[in-house]
C-alpha positions as a Markdown table, in Angstrom:
| # | Residue | x | y | z |
|---|---|---|---|---|
| 1 | Met | 42.1 | 13.3 | -38.2 |
| 2 | Lys | 42.4 | 9.3 | -38.1 |
| 3 | Lys | 46.2 | 9.8 | -38.0 |
| 4 | Leu | 46.3 | 11.9 | -34.6 |
| 5 | Pro | 45.2 | 10.8 | -31.2 |
| 6 | Gln | 41.8 | 11.7 | -30.3 |
| 7 | Asp | 43.1 | 13.5 | -27.4 |
| 8 | Val | 45.4 | 15.8 | -29.6 |
| 9 | Val | 42.4 | 16.6 | -32.0 |
| 10 | Ile | 40.2 | 17.6 | -29.0 |
| 11 | Phe | 42.9 | 19.8 | -27.8 |
| 12 | Met | 43.2 | 21.5 | -30.9 |
| 13 | Leu | 39.7 | 21.8 | -31.8 |
| 14 | Leu | 39.1 | 23.4 | -28.3 |
| 15 | Lys | 41.6 | 26.2 | -28.8 |
| 16 | Leu | 39.7 | 27.1 | -32.4 |
| 17 | Pro | 37.3 | 30.1 | -32.3 |
| 18 | Leu | 33.6 | 29.0 | -32.8 |
| 19 | Lys | 33.3 | 30.5 | -36.4 |
| 20 | Ser | 36.4 | 27.9 | -37.3 |
| 21 | Leu | 34.7 | 24.9 | -35.6 |
| 22 | Leu | 31.0 | 25.6 | -37.8 |
| 23 | Arg | 33.5 | 25.7 | -41.0 |
| 24 | Phe | 35.3 | 22.3 | -40.1 |
| 25 | Lys | 32.0 | 20.6 | -39.7 |
| 26 | Ser | 31.6 | 20.9 | -43.5 |
| 27 | Ile | 35.0 | 19.0 | -44.0 |
| 28 | Ser | 33.5 | 15.5 | -43.8 |
| 29 | Lys | 30.7 | 13.4 | -42.0 |
| 30 | Ile | 33.5 | 12.2 | -39.3 |
| 31 | Trp | 34.2 | 16.1 | -38.3 |
| 32 | Tyr | 30.6 | 16.8 | -38.5 |
| 33 | Thr | 29.6 | 13.9 | -36.3 |
| 34 | Phe | 32.4 | 14.6 | -33.9 |
| 35 | Ile | 32.2 | 18.4 | -33.4 |
| 36 | Leu | 28.4 | 17.9 | -32.7 |
| 37 | Ser | 28.7 | 14.9 | -30.4 |
| 38 | Asp | 27.3 | 15.2 | -26.6 |
| 39 | Thr | 31.1 | 14.6 | -25.7 |
| 40 | Phe | 32.8 | 17.2 | -27.4 |
| 41 | Phe | 29.8 | 19.8 | -26.6 |
| 42 | Lys | 30.6 | 19.2 | -22.9 |
| 43 | Leu | 34.1 | 19.6 | -23.3 |
| 44 | His | 33.8 | 22.8 | -25.2 |
| 45 | Leu | 31.2 | 24.0 | -22.4 |
| 46 | Lys | 33.7 | 23.4 | -19.7 |
| 47 | Arg | 36.7 | 24.9 | -21.5 |
| 48 | Thr | 38.7 | 27.3 | -19.9 |
| 49 | Thr | 38.1 | 30.6 | -21.0 |
| 50 | Thr | 39.8 | 34.4 | -20.1 |
| 51 | Thr | 38.6 | 37.8 | -20.3 |
| 52 | Lys | 39.6 | 38.0 | -23.9 |
| 53 | Asp | 37.4 | 35.4 | -24.9 |
| 54 | Glu | 34.1 | 37.6 | -23.5 |
| 55 | Phe | 32.0 | 39.3 | -26.1 |
| 56 | Ile | 29.1 | 41.9 | -25.6 |
| 57 | Leu | 25.6 | 41.8 | -27.0 |
| 58 | Phe | 23.8 | 45.0 | -26.8 |
| 59 | Ile | 20.4 | 46.0 | -27.4 |
| 60 | Arg | 19.7 | 49.6 | -28.1 |
| 61 | Thr | 16.5 | 51.4 | -29.4 |
| 62 | Leu | 16.6 | 54.0 | -31.8 |
| 63 | Arg | 13.6 | 56.4 | -32.5 |
| 64 | Glu | 12.1 | 56.2 | -36.0 |
| 65 | Asp | 10.7 | 59.0 | -38.2 |
| 66 | Asp | 7.5 | 58.2 | -36.5 |
| 67 | Pro | 8.0 | 59.8 | -33.1 |
| 68 | Tyr | 5.9 | 56.9 | -31.7 |
| 69 | Lys | 7.5 | 54.1 | -33.3 |
| 70 | Phe | 11.0 | 52.7 | -32.2 |
| 71 | Thr | 13.5 | 49.9 | -33.6 |
| 72 | Ser | 15.4 | 47.5 | -31.6 |
| 73 | Ile | 18.9 | 46.9 | -32.7 |
| 74 | Ala | 21.4 | 44.3 | -31.8 |
| 75 | Ser | 24.9 | 44.7 | -31.5 |
| 76 | Phe | 27.6 | 42.2 | -31.4 |
| 77 | Leu | 30.8 | 43.7 | -30.3 |
| 78 | Ser | 34.6 | 42.6 | -29.1 |
| 79 | Gly | 37.4 | 44.4 | -27.4 |
| 80 | Asp | 40.8 | 44.8 | -27.8 |
| 81 | Asp | 43.7 | 45.1 | -25.1 |
| 82 | Lys | 43.1 | 49.1 | -25.4 |
| 83 | Asn | 39.4 | 48.7 | -24.7 |
| 84 | Asn | 38.5 | 49.5 | -28.0 |
| 85 | Leu | 35.2 | 48.0 | -29.6 |
| 86 | Thr | 35.1 | 46.0 | -32.7 |
| 87 | Thr | 32.1 | 44.8 | -34.9 |
| 88 | Leu | 31.6 | 41.2 | -34.9 |
| 89 | Phe | 28.7 | 41.1 | -37.5 |
| 90 | Pro | 26.5 | 43.9 | -39.0 |
| 91 | Asp | 23.9 | 45.2 | -36.5 |
| 92 | Val | 20.5 | 43.2 | -36.6 |
| 93 | Asp | 17.0 | 44.8 | -36.4 |
| 94 | Val | 15.5 | 42.7 | -33.8 |
| 95 | Thr | 12.0 | 43.4 | -35.4 |
| 96 | His | 10.1 | 40.9 | -32.8 |
| 97 | Leu | 10.7 | 43.2 | -30.1 |
| 98 | Thr | 8.0 | 46.2 | -29.1 |
| 99 | Ser | 8.1 | 49.2 | -31.5 |
| 100 | Ser | 6.6 | 51.4 | -29.1 |
| 101 | Cys | 8.0 | 53.6 | -26.3 |
| 102 | Cys | 7.7 | 50.7 | -23.9 |
| 103 | Thr | 11.1 | 49.3 | -25.1 |
| 104 | Ile | 12.5 | 50.6 | -21.4 |
| 105 | Phe | 11.3 | 46.8 | -20.5 |
| 106 | Asn | 13.4 | 45.3 | -22.8 |
| 107 | Glu | 15.5 | 43.0 | -20.9 |
| 108 | Leu | 18.7 | 40.7 | -21.8 |
| 109 | Ile | 18.7 | 37.5 | -19.4 |
| 110 | Gly | 21.9 | 35.2 | -19.1 |
| 111 | Pro | 23.9 | 33.8 | -20.5 |
| 112 | Cys | 23.1 | 30.3 | -19.8 |
| 113 | His | 25.4 | 27.8 | -21.7 |
| 114 | Gly | 26.0 | 30.4 | -24.0 |
| 115 | Leu | 22.2 | 30.9 | -24.5 |
| 116 | Ile | 20.7 | 34.6 | -24.1 |
| 117 | Thr | 17.0 | 35.3 | -23.8 |
| 118 | Leu | 15.9 | 38.8 | -25.1 |
| 119 | Thr | 12.5 | 40.0 | -23.9 |
| 120 | Asp | 10.2 | 43.0 | -23.9 |
| 121 | Ser | 8.0 | 41.0 | -21.4 |
| 122 | Tyr | 5.4 | 39.8 | -24.0 |
| 123 | Ile | 8.0 | 38.8 | -26.9 |
| 124 | Ile | 10.7 | 36.2 | -25.7 |
| 125 | Ile | 13.4 | 35.3 | -27.9 |
| 126 | Val | 16.0 | 32.8 | -27.0 |
| 127 | Leu | 19.4 | 33.2 | -29.0 |
| 128 | Asn | 22.7 | 31.8 | -29.5 |
| 129 | Pro | 24.7 | 35.0 | -30.2 |
| 130 | Gly | 27.8 | 33.0 | -31.2 |
| 131 | Thr | 26.0 | 31.1 | -33.9 |
| 132 | Arg | 23.1 | 33.9 | -34.2 |
| 133 | Lys | 20.4 | 31.4 | -34.4 |
| 134 | Tyr | 17.3 | 32.2 | -32.4 |
| 135 | Phe | 14.1 | 30.8 | -31.6 |
| 136 | Val | 10.7 | 32.8 | -30.8 |
| 137 | Ile | 9.0 | 31.4 | -27.7 |
| 138 | Pro | 5.4 | 30.8 | -28.6 |
| 139 | Pro | 2.9 | 32.8 | -26.1 |
| 140 | Ser | 1.6 | 31.3 | -22.7 |
| 141 | Pro | -2.0 | 29.8 | -23.6 |
| 142 | Phe | -3.2 | 30.7 | -20.0 |
| 143 | Glu | -5.9 | 33.7 | -19.9 |
| 144 | Cys | -6.9 | 35.8 | -16.9 |
| 145 | Pro | -10.3 | 35.0 | -15.3 |
| 146 | Lys | -12.9 | 37.2 | -16.7 |
| 147 | Gly | -13.1 | 40.3 | -14.9 |
| 148 | Tyr | -9.4 | 40.4 | -14.2 |
| 149 | Tyr | -6.3 | 41.8 | -16.0 |
| 150 | Arg | -2.6 | 40.6 | -15.9 |
| 151 | Tyr | 0.8 | 43.0 | -15.4 |
| 152 | Ile | 3.9 | 41.1 | -16.3 |
| 153 | Glu | 6.4 | 41.9 | -13.7 |
| 154 | Ala | 9.7 | 39.9 | -15.0 |
| 155 | Val | 10.8 | 37.1 | -17.3 |
| 156 | Ala | 13.8 | 34.7 | -16.2 |
| 157 | Phe | 15.8 | 32.1 | -18.3 |
| 158 | Gly | 18.1 | 29.4 | -16.9 |
| 159 | Phe | 19.0 | 25.7 | -17.1 |
| 160 | Asp | 17.7 | 23.0 | -15.1 |
| 161 | Ser | 20.7 | 20.5 | -14.3 |
| 162 | Ile | 18.3 | 18.0 | -12.6 |
| 163 | Val | 15.9 | 17.7 | -15.6 |
| 164 | Asn | 18.8 | 18.6 | -18.1 |
| 165 | Asp | 16.5 | 21.5 | -19.9 |
| 166 | Tyr | 16.3 | 24.9 | -20.3 |
| 167 | Lys | 13.3 | 27.2 | -18.7 |
| 168 | Ile | 11.3 | 30.1 | -19.5 |
| 169 | Ile | 9.9 | 31.7 | -16.5 |
| 170 | Lys | 7.0 | 34.1 | -16.5 |
| 171 | Leu | 6.3 | 36.4 | -13.3 |
| 172 | Ser | 2.8 | 38.2 | -13.7 |
| 173 | Asp | 0.5 | 40.4 | -11.1 |
| 174 | Val | -3.1 | 39.4 | -11.5 |
| 175 | Tyr | -5.7 | 42.3 | -10.6 |
| 176 | Trp | -9.3 | 42.5 | -10.1 |
| 177 | Asp | -10.6 | 44.8 | -12.9 |
| 178 | Pro | -13.4 | 46.9 | -11.2 |
| 179 | Pro | -14.6 | 50.0 | -13.4 |
| 180 | Thr | -12.7 | 52.2 | -11.0 |
| 181 | Asp | -8.9 | 53.4 | -10.6 |
| 182 | Asp | -8.7 | 50.8 | -8.0 |
| 183 | Arg | -6.6 | 47.8 | -9.2 |
| 184 | Gly | -8.3 | 45.7 | -6.3 |
| 185 | Pro | -6.5 | 43.2 | -4.4 |
| 186 | Arg | -3.1 | 41.3 | -6.1 |
| 187 | Gly | -2.7 | 38.1 | -7.0 |
| 188 | Ser | 0.1 | 36.3 | -8.5 |
| 189 | Arg | 1.0 | 34.0 | -11.2 |
| 190 | Val | 4.0 | 32.0 | -12.5 |
| 191 | Glu | 4.0 | 30.3 | -15.5 |
| 192 | Ile | 7.0 | 28.1 | -16.9 |
| 193 | Tyr | 8.1 | 26.9 | -20.4 |
| 194 | Asn | 10.0 | 24.0 | -20.9 |
| 195 | Leu | 12.3 | 24.4 | -24.2 |
| 196 | Ser | 12.6 | 20.7 | -25.1 |
| 197 | Ile | 9.2 | 19.9 | -25.0 |
| 198 | Asn | 7.8 | 23.2 | -26.3 |
| 199 | Ser | 5.3 | 23.4 | -23.6 |
| 200 | Trp | 3.9 | 25.9 | -21.0 |
| 201 | Arg | 2.6 | 24.8 | -17.5 |
| 202 | Glu | 1.1 | 27.0 | -14.7 |
| 203 | His | 3.0 | 26.6 | -11.4 |
| 204 | Asn | 1.2 | 27.5 | -7.9 |
| 205 | Ile | 3.5 | 29.5 | -5.8 |
| 206 | Glu | 3.2 | 33.2 | -4.4 |
| 207 | Phe | 6.0 | 35.8 | -4.9 |
| 208 | Ser | 6.4 | 39.2 | -3.7 |
| 209 | Ser | 6.3 | 42.1 | -6.1 |
| 210 | Ile | 9.1 | 42.9 | -8.5 |
| 211 | Tyr | 11.1 | 46.2 | -7.6 |
| 212 | Phe | 11.8 | 47.2 | -11.0 |
| 213 | Thr | 15.1 | 49.2 | -11.9 |
| 214 | His | 16.9 | 49.0 | -15.2 |
| 215 | Cys | 19.7 | 46.2 | -15.8 |
| 216 | Ser | 18.8 | 44.6 | -12.2 |
| 217 | Glu | 18.0 | 41.3 | -13.2 |
| 218 | Ile | 20.7 | 38.6 | -13.2 |
| 219 | Tyr | 21.3 | 34.8 | -13.8 |
| 220 | Tyr | 24.0 | 33.6 | -11.5 |
| 221 | Lys | 24.5 | 30.1 | -9.6 |
| 222 | Glu | 21.4 | 28.7 | -11.7 |
| 223 | Ala | 19.4 | 31.2 | -10.3 |
| 224 | Val | 17.7 | 34.4 | -11.5 |
| 225 | His | 17.8 | 37.6 | -9.1 |
| 226 | Trp | 15.7 | 40.8 | -8.8 |
| 227 | Phe | 15.1 | 43.1 | -6.3 |
| 228 | Thr | 11.9 | 43.0 | -3.9 |
| 229 | Ile | 10.4 | 45.1 | -1.1 |
| 230 | Gln | 9.9 | 43.0 | 2.2 |
| 231 | Asp | 9.7 | 46.0 | 4.9 |
| 232 | Asp | 13.2 | 46.7 | 3.4 |
| 233 | Leu | 14.8 | 46.1 | -0.2 |
| 234 | Val | 16.1 | 42.6 | -0.5 |
| 235 | Ile | 17.1 | 40.2 | -3.4 |
| 236 | Leu | 14.6 | 37.9 | -4.8 |
| 237 | Cys | 15.9 | 34.7 | -6.3 |
| 238 | Phe | 14.2 | 32.1 | -8.1 |
| 239 | Asp | 16.1 | 28.7 | -8.1 |
| 240 | Ile | 15.7 | 27.1 | -11.8 |
| 241 | Ser | 15.8 | 23.5 | -10.7 |
| 242 | Ser | 13.8 | 23.5 | -7.6 |
| 243 | Glu | 11.3 | 26.2 | -8.5 |
| 244 | Ile | 11.5 | 28.1 | -5.2 |
| 245 | Phe | 11.7 | 31.6 | -4.4 |
| 246 | Arg | 14.0 | 32.7 | -1.6 |
| 247 | Thr | 15.4 | 36.3 | -0.6 |
| 248 | Met | 18.9 | 37.6 | 0.5 |
| 249 | Glu | 19.2 | 40.7 | 2.4 |
| 250 | Ile | 21.6 | 43.4 | 1.0 |
| 251 | Pro | 23.7 | 46.1 | 2.9 |
| 252 | Ser | 21.5 | 48.1 | 5.4 |
| 253 | Val | 23.0 | 51.3 | 4.0 |
| 254 | Cys | 21.6 | 50.0 | 0.3 |
| 255 | Thr | 18.1 | 49.9 | 1.4 |
| 256 | Asp | 17.1 | 53.6 | 0.4 |
| 257 | Leu | 14.2 | 53.8 | -2.1 |
| 258 | Asn | 14.2 | 57.8 | -2.2 |
| 259 | Gly | 17.8 | 58.5 | -4.1 |
| 260 | Pro | 20.0 | 55.8 | -5.6 |
| 261 | Arg | 19.4 | 53.3 | -8.1 |
| 262 | Tyr | 20.4 | 49.8 | -7.5 |
| 263 | Gly | 21.8 | 47.1 | -10.2 |
| 264 | Leu | 23.3 | 43.6 | -9.8 |
| 265 | Ala | 26.5 | 42.3 | -12.0 |
| 266 | Val | 28.9 | 39.7 | -11.9 |
| 267 | Leu | 32.7 | 40.6 | -10.8 |
| 268 | Asp | 35.6 | 37.9 | -10.4 |
| 269 | Asp | 32.6 | 35.1 | -10.7 |
| 270 | Ser | 30.9 | 36.8 | -7.4 |
| 271 | Leu | 27.8 | 38.7 | -7.4 |
| 272 | Val | 27.9 | 42.2 | -6.7 |
| 273 | Leu | 25.4 | 45.0 | -6.0 |
| 274 | Met | 25.8 | 48.7 | -7.3 |
| 275 | Ser | 24.4 | 51.9 | -6.4 |
| 276 | Tyr | 24.2 | 54.8 | -8.1 |
| 277 | Pro | 22.3 | 58.3 | -8.6 |
| 278 | Asp | 18.7 | 58.0 | -10.2 |
| 279 | Ser | 18.7 | 60.5 | -12.8 |
| 280 | Met | 14.8 | 60.8 | -12.5 |
| 281 | Cys | 15.2 | 61.6 | -8.8 |
| 282 | Ser | 14.0 | 65.2 | -7.5 |
| 283 | Ile | 15.8 | 65.0 | -4.2 |
| 284 | Gly | 18.8 | 67.3 | -3.9 |
| 285 | His | 20.7 | 65.2 | -1.6 |
| 286 | Thr | 21.3 | 62.3 | -3.8 |
| 287 | Glu | 25.2 | 61.8 | -3.9 |
| 288 | Asn | 27.2 | 61.8 | -7.2 |
| 289 | Leu | 28.7 | 58.6 | -6.7 |
| 290 | Leu | 28.8 | 54.8 | -7.7 |
| 291 | Asn | 29.0 | 52.2 | -4.7 |
| 292 | Ile | 30.1 | 48.6 | -5.6 |
| 293 | Trp | 29.5 | 45.8 | -3.1 |
| 294 | Met | 30.5 | 42.2 | -3.2 |
| 295 | Met | 29.1 | 39.0 | -1.8 |
| 296 | Lys | 32.1 | 37.1 | -0.8 |
| 297 | Glu | 30.0 | 33.9 | 0.2 |
| 298 | Tyr | 27.1 | 33.3 | -2.2 |
| 299 | Gly | 23.6 | 33.4 | 0.1 |
| 300 | Glu | 25.4 | 34.8 | 3.1 |
| 301 | Ser | 24.1 | 38.2 | 3.6 |
| 302 | Glu | 26.6 | 38.8 | 6.2 |
| 303 | Ser | 29.4 | 38.7 | 3.5 |
| 304 | Trp | 28.8 | 41.7 | 1.7 |
| 305 | Ile | 32.0 | 44.1 | 1.5 |
| 306 | Lys | 32.3 | 47.6 | -0.3 |
| 307 | Ile | 34.6 | 47.2 | -2.8 |
| 308 | Arg | 34.8 | 50.2 | -4.7 |
| 309 | Thr | 33.4 | 53.6 | -4.9 |
| 310 | Val | 33.8 | 56.1 | -7.7 |
| 311 | Ser | 33.3 | 59.7 | -6.7 |
| 312 | Pro | 32.4 | 61.8 | -8.2 |
| 313 | Leu | 31.2 | 60.2 | -11.1 |
| 314 | Pro | 33.0 | 61.7 | -14.3 |
| 315 | Ile | 29.6 | 61.7 | -16.5 |
| 316 | Pro | 26.1 | 62.1 | -15.6 |
| 317 | Ile | 24.7 | 58.7 | -16.0 |
| 318 | Glu | 21.4 | 57.1 | -16.7 |
| 319 | Ser | 22.1 | 53.3 | -15.5 |
| 320 | Ala | 24.9 | 50.7 | -15.0 |
| 321 | Leu | 25.0 | 48.0 | -17.7 |
| 322 | Val | 27.3 | 45.2 | -16.9 |
| 323 | Ile | 31.0 | 44.9 | -15.7 |
| 324 | Trp | 33.0 | 43.3 | -18.7 |
| 325 | Lys | 36.5 | 41.7 | -18.4 |
| 326 | Asp | 36.6 | 42.0 | -14.4 |
| 327 | His | 37.4 | 45.7 | -14.7 |
| 328 | Leu | 35.3 | 47.6 | -17.3 |
| 329 | Leu | 32.2 | 49.2 | -15.9 |
| 330 | Leu | 29.8 | 49.8 | -18.7 |
| 331 | Leu | 27.2 | 52.8 | -18.3 |
| 332 | Gln | 24.8 | 54.3 | -20.4 |
| 333 | Thr | 24.9 | 58.3 | -19.9 |
| 334 | Gln | 22.0 | 60.7 | -19.6 |
| 335 | Thr | 22.6 | 61.5 | -23.1 |
| 336 | Gly | 22.2 | 58.1 | -24.3 |
| 337 | Tyr | 25.8 | 56.9 | -25.0 |
| 338 | Leu | 27.7 | 54.0 | -24.1 |
| 339 | Ile | 30.8 | 54.8 | -22.0 |
| 340 | Ser | 33.2 | 52.6 | -19.9 |
| 341 | Tyr | 34.9 | 53.2 | -16.7 |
| 342 | Asp | 38.0 | 51.3 | -15.9 |
| 343 | Leu | 37.8 | 50.4 | -12.3 |
| 344 | Asn | 41.8 | 49.6 | -12.4 |
| 345 | Ser | 42.8 | 53.1 | -14.0 |
| 346 | Asp | 39.8 | 55.3 | -13.7 |
| 347 | Glu | 40.0 | 55.7 | -17.2 |
| 348 | Val | 36.6 | 56.9 | -19.1 |
| 349 | Lys | 36.1 | 56.1 | -22.4 |
| 350 | Glu | 33.1 | 57.1 | -24.9 |
| 351 | Tyr | 31.9 | 55.1 | -27.8 |
| 352 | Asn | 29.9 | 55.7 | -30.8 |
| 353 | Leu | 27.1 | 53.5 | -29.8 |
| 354 | Asn | 23.9 | 55.1 | -28.6 |
| 355 | Gly | 20.2 | 54.5 | -27.7 |
| 356 | His | 17.0 | 56.0 | -26.8 |
| 357 | His | 16.4 | 57.2 | -23.2 |
| 358 | Glu | 16.9 | 54.1 | -20.9 |
| 359 | Ser | 16.8 | 51.6 | -23.7 |
| 360 | Leu | 20.7 | 50.4 | -23.6 |
| 361 | Arg | 21.4 | 46.9 | -22.8 |
| 362 | Ala | 24.2 | 44.8 | -22.7 |
| 363 | Ile | 25.6 | 41.3 | -21.6 |
| 364 | Lys | 28.6 | 39.4 | -21.9 |
| 365 | Tyr | 29.4 | 35.9 | -23.3 |
| 366 | Thr | 31.8 | 33.7 | -24.6 |
| 367 | Glu | 30.9 | 32.0 | -27.7 |
| 368 | Cys | 29.4 | 28.3 | -27.5 |
| 369 | Leu | 28.2 | 25.4 | -29.7 |
| 370 | Thr | 25.0 | 25.3 | -27.6 |
| 371 | Ala | 22.3 | 24.2 | -30.2 |
| 372 | Ile | 18.5 | 25.3 | -29.3 |
| 373 | Pro | 16.6 | 22.0 | -28.8 |
| 374 | Thr | 14.9 | 20.7 | -31.8 |
| 375 | Leu | 11.0 | 21.3 | -31.6 |
| 376 | Ser | 8.6 | 19.4 | -33.2 |
| 377 | Glu | 7.4 | 19.6 | -36.9 |
| 378 | His | 4.4 | 21.5 | -36.2 |
| 379 | Ser | 5.9 | 24.2 | -33.9 |
| 380 | Lys | 8.0 | 27.4 | -34.9 |
| 381 | Gln | 11.4 | 26.2 | -36.1 |
| 382 | Val | 15.1 | 27.8 | -35.0 |
| 383 | Gln | 15.8 | 30.8 | -37.3 |
| 384 | Gln | 19.1 | 32.5 | -38.2 |
| 385 | Leu | 19.3 | 36.4 | -36.9 |
């Protein structure tokens, strides 16, 4: 390393897979210090990547022998030129996540600088899927006033570039709890966790109730996006740095709440909206097609354009998961299996990967050196998955 110009060494190291970089740390103290330096980390974070560098993390739920018990499994996969899936690591039992039928609320949020959160709303895990190091976020210390109860609407995760810190955001509804079926008036609560200082705080700001649909939460442009209803269905955004909510309108033909489901994804570095049949809807006029809309100018509601219609759908689907490699739409079928639909060739491929009803989640990521910030000696420590 001493005999080579530093820029040559950096160029060579940036071409290596993460697994090799982690091995090279053990060569000497010089290599260790250099690979973990802030300078190299920033270069590695900004390195040019292609769709071939994208991997997929799946969370799926399997029923145990006890019909009321479930196991959440993490699967790390890569793909080849023929869209076949290859296992990167053995499947991992994510024991921290819920073991009840409420696993339909499990979510994956990110990636953000290579970090992803796994959550069932109550348990929140920050994970680097490349290194498989993770940290379980401590529960919020804030409790509801006596006579009220809390319903967790959503969990968000992102990076605040102003204060240079990662944040967890928990959105909750707070209801008066009378001894009747009437939940009483709704209030809202926003709680924010700063990862570097291992601390929760309350943020006094109102938000519209989240309109929950599977796989509709996405981190993009340093903001987290959901759906909410304000007269019509709109996208609700929370900016991580400013800690302010805002909304964006969706195409007027996509506001029907009595038939299709809606999901959000990223395609060609643009925000896209997907609409597809709701398998639980009993209304007969629901069309058997999937539409994809792209927002050409982020934040400009007038810039939505329809870029693709898949009709008819080749297999009855439960939910749209993610668009991988900018052309593979991954879906969970109504029988629980994972399939891909090639937006370029219309080819459908079914994989030997399945999960319980509505439990399959997927997120694409690139391997990154990002370390979960070191915590105090009195807090829970970073662990290996």
